GROMACS .gro file of C-alpha atoms in nm:
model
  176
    1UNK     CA    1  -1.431   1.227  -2.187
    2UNK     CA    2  -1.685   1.421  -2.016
    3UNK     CA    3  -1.840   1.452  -1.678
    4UNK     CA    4  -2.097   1.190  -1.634
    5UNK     CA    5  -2.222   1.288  -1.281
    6UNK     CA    6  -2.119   1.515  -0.974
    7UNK     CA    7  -2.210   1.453  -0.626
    8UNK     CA    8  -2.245   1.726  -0.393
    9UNK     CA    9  -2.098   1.644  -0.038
   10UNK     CA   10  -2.134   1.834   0.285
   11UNK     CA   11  -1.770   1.884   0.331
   12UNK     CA   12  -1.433   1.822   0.270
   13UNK     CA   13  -1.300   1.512   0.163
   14UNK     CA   14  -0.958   1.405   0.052
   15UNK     CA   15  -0.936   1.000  -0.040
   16UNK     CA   16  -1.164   0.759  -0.199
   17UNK     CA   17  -1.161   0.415  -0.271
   18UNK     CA   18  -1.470   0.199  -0.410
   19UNK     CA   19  -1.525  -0.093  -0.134
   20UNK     CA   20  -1.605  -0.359  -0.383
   21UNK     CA   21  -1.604  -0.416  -0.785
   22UNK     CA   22  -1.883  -0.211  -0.903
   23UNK     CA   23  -1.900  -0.013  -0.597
   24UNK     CA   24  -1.978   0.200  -0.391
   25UNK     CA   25  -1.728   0.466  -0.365
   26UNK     CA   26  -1.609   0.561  -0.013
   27UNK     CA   27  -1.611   0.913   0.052
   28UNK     CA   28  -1.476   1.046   0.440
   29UNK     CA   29  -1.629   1.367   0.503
   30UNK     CA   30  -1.373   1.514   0.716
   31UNK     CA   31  -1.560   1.816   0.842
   32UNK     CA   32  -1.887   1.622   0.863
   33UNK     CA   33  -1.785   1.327   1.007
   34UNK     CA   34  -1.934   1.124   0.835
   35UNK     CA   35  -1.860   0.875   0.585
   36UNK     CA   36  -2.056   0.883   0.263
   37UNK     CA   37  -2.118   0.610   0.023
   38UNK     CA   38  -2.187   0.675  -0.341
   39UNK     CA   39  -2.352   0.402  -0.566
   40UNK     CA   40  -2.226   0.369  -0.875
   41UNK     CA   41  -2.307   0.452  -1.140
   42UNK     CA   42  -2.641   0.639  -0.999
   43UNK     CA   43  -2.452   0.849  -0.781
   44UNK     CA   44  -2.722   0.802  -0.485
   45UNK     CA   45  -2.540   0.842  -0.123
   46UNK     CA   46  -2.552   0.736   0.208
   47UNK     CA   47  -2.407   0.916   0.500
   48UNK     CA   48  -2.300   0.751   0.826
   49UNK     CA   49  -2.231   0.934   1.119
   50UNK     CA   50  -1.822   0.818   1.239
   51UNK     CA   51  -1.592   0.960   1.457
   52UNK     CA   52  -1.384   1.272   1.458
   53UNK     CA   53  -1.200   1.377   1.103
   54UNK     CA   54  -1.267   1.013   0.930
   55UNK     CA   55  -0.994   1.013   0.680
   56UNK     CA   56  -0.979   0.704   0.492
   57UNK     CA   57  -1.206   0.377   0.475
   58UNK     CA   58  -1.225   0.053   0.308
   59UNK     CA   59  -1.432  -0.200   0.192
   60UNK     CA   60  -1.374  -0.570   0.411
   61UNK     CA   61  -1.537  -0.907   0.436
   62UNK     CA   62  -1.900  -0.963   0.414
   63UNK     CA   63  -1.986  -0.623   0.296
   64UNK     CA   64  -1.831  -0.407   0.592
   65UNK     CA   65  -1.654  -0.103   0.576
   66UNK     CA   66  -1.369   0.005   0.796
   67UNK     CA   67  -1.314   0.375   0.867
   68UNK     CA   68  -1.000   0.536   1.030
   69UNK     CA   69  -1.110   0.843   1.234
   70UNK     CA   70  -0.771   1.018   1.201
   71UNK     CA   71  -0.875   1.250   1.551
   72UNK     CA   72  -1.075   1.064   1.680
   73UNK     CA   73  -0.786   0.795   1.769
   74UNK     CA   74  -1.059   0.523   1.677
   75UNK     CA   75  -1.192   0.299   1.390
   76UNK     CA   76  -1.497   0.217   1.324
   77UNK     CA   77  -1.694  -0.055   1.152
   78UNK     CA   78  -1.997  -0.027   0.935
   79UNK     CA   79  -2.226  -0.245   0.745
   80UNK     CA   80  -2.501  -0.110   0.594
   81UNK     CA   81  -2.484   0.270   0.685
   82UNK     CA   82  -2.477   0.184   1.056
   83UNK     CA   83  -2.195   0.167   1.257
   84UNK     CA   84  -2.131  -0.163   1.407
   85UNK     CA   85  -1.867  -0.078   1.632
   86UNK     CA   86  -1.617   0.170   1.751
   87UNK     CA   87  -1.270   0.050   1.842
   88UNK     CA   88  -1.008   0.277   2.021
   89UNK     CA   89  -0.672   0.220   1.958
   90UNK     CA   90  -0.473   0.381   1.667
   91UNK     CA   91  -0.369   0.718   1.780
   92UNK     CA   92  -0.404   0.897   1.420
   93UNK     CA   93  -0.542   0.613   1.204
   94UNK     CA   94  -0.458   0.765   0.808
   95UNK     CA   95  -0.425   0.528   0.561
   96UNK     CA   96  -0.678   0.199   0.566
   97UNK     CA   97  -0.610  -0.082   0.334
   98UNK     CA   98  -0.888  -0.389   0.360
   99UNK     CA   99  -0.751  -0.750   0.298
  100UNK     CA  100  -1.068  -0.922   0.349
  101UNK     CA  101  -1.118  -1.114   0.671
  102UNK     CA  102  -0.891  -0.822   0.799
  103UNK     CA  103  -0.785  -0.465   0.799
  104UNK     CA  104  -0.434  -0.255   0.807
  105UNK     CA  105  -0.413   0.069   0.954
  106UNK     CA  106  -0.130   0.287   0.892
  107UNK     CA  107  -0.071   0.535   1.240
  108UNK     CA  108   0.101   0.870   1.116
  109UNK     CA  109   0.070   0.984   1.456
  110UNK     CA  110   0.200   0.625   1.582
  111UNK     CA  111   0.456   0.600   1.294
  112UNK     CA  112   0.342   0.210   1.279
  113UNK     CA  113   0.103  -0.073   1.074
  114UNK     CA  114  -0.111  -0.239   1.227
  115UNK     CA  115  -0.362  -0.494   1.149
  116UNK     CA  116  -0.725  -0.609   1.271
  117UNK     CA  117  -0.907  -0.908   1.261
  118UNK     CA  118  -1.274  -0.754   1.105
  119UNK     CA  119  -1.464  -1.059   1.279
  120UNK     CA  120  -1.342  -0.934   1.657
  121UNK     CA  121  -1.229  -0.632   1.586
  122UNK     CA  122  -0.904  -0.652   1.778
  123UNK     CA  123  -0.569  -0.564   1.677
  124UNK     CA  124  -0.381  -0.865   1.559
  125UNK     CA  125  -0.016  -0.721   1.496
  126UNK     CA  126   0.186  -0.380   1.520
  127UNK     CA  127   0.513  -0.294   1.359
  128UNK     CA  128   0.733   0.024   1.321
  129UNK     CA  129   0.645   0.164   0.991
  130UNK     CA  130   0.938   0.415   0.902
  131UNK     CA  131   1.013   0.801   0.986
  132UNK     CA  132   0.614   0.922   0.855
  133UNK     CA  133   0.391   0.670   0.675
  134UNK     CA  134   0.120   0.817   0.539
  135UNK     CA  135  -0.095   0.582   0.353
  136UNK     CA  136  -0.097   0.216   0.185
  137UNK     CA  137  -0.228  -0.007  -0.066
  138UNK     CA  138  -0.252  -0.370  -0.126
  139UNK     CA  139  -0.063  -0.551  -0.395
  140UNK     CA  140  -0.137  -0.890  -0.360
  141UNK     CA  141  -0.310  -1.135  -0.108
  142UNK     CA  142  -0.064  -1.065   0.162
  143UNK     CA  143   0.139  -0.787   0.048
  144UNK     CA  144   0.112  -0.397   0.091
  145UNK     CA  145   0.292  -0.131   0.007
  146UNK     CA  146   0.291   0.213   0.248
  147UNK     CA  147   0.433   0.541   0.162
  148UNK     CA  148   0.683   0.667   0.434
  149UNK     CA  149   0.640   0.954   0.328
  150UNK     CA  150   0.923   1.173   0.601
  151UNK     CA  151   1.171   0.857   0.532
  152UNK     CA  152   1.151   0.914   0.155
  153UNK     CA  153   1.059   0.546   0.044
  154UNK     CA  154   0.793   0.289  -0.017
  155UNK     CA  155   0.793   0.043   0.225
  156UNK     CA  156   0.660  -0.369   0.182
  157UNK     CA  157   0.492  -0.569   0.415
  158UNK     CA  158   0.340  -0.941   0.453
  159UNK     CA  159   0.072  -0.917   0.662
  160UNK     CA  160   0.101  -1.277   0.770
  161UNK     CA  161   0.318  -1.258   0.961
  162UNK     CA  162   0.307  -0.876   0.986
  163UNK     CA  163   0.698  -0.768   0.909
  164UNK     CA  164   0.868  -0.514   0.661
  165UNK     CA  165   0.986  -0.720   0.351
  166UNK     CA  166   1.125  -0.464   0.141
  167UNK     CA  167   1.187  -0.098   0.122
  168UNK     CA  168   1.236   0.099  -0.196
  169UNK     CA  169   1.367   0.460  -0.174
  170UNK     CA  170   1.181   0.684  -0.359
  171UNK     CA  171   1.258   1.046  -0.317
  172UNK     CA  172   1.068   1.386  -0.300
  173UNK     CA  173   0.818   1.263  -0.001
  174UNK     CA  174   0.589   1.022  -0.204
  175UNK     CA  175   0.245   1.077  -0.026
  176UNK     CA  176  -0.025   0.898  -0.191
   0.00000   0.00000   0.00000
């Protein structure tokens, strides 16, 4: 395979996800603080001013975007390449997994999971999450999975109700 496209960004950036089949790409500029959406497969972008060090982001109902700003305690919520609305809260939001008609926020500073309803933009649940989770994904309608990265492991949630289901040890400090 070859390189179809490169995009130059204004700064460093560290996870991506694409919000929705066929796109965009979500790109946190860290050092900009911005985040930066990429069309595919034109590559065009769109930068949106966030908090402090946005470090993850995904795509939620109705075409908004969810950003943790890992320093800037806060999340915020986008539609459109303007922010909708800044919520305080998480006190070093990393890893953001969307579920729709919510979001869940994994707090490595916080060592917990949380969720948030998108429509209110409240916080809707909180558990412990381990000895370091880092980040998460979703692996089914109500299930995600988050690295605990400091505990050695892979930990399961539902997110309806939000509680730890399972916990699979995985070792060498499984990050992503």
């Amino acid at each position: 395979r070859s390189l179809r496209r490169s995009v130059p960004l204004p700064g460093t950036v560290r996870h991506l996800q694409v919000a929705a089949p066929g796109g965009p790409v979500l790109v946190p500029d860290e050092t900009a603080g911005e985040l930066v959406e990429v069309t595919l497969p034109g590559g065009g972008t769109r930068a949106t001013k966030v908090g402090k060090q946005p470090h993850d982001a995904a795509g939620v109902a109705h075409g908004e975007v969810v950003v943790g700003n890992e320093f800037g305690h806060s999340l915020s919520f986008l539609k459109d390449g303007r922010v909708l609305r800044t919520v305080s809260g998480p006190k070093q939001p990393g890893g953001i997994i969307g579920d729709g008609a919510s979001v869940a926020v994994v707090d490595v500073g916080d060592f917990t999971l949380s969720t948030y309803d998108v429509a209110t933009r409240t916080r809707t649940a909180l558990v412990r999450a381990g000895k370091g989770p880092t980040h998460g994904v979703l692996l089914s309608g109500d299930r995600v999975a988050v690295t605990d990265t400091r505990g050695n492991a892979v930990l399961v949630f539902s997110l309806d109700p939000l509680k730890q289901i399972g916990r699979l040890a995985v070792p060498g400090a499984p990050y992503g």
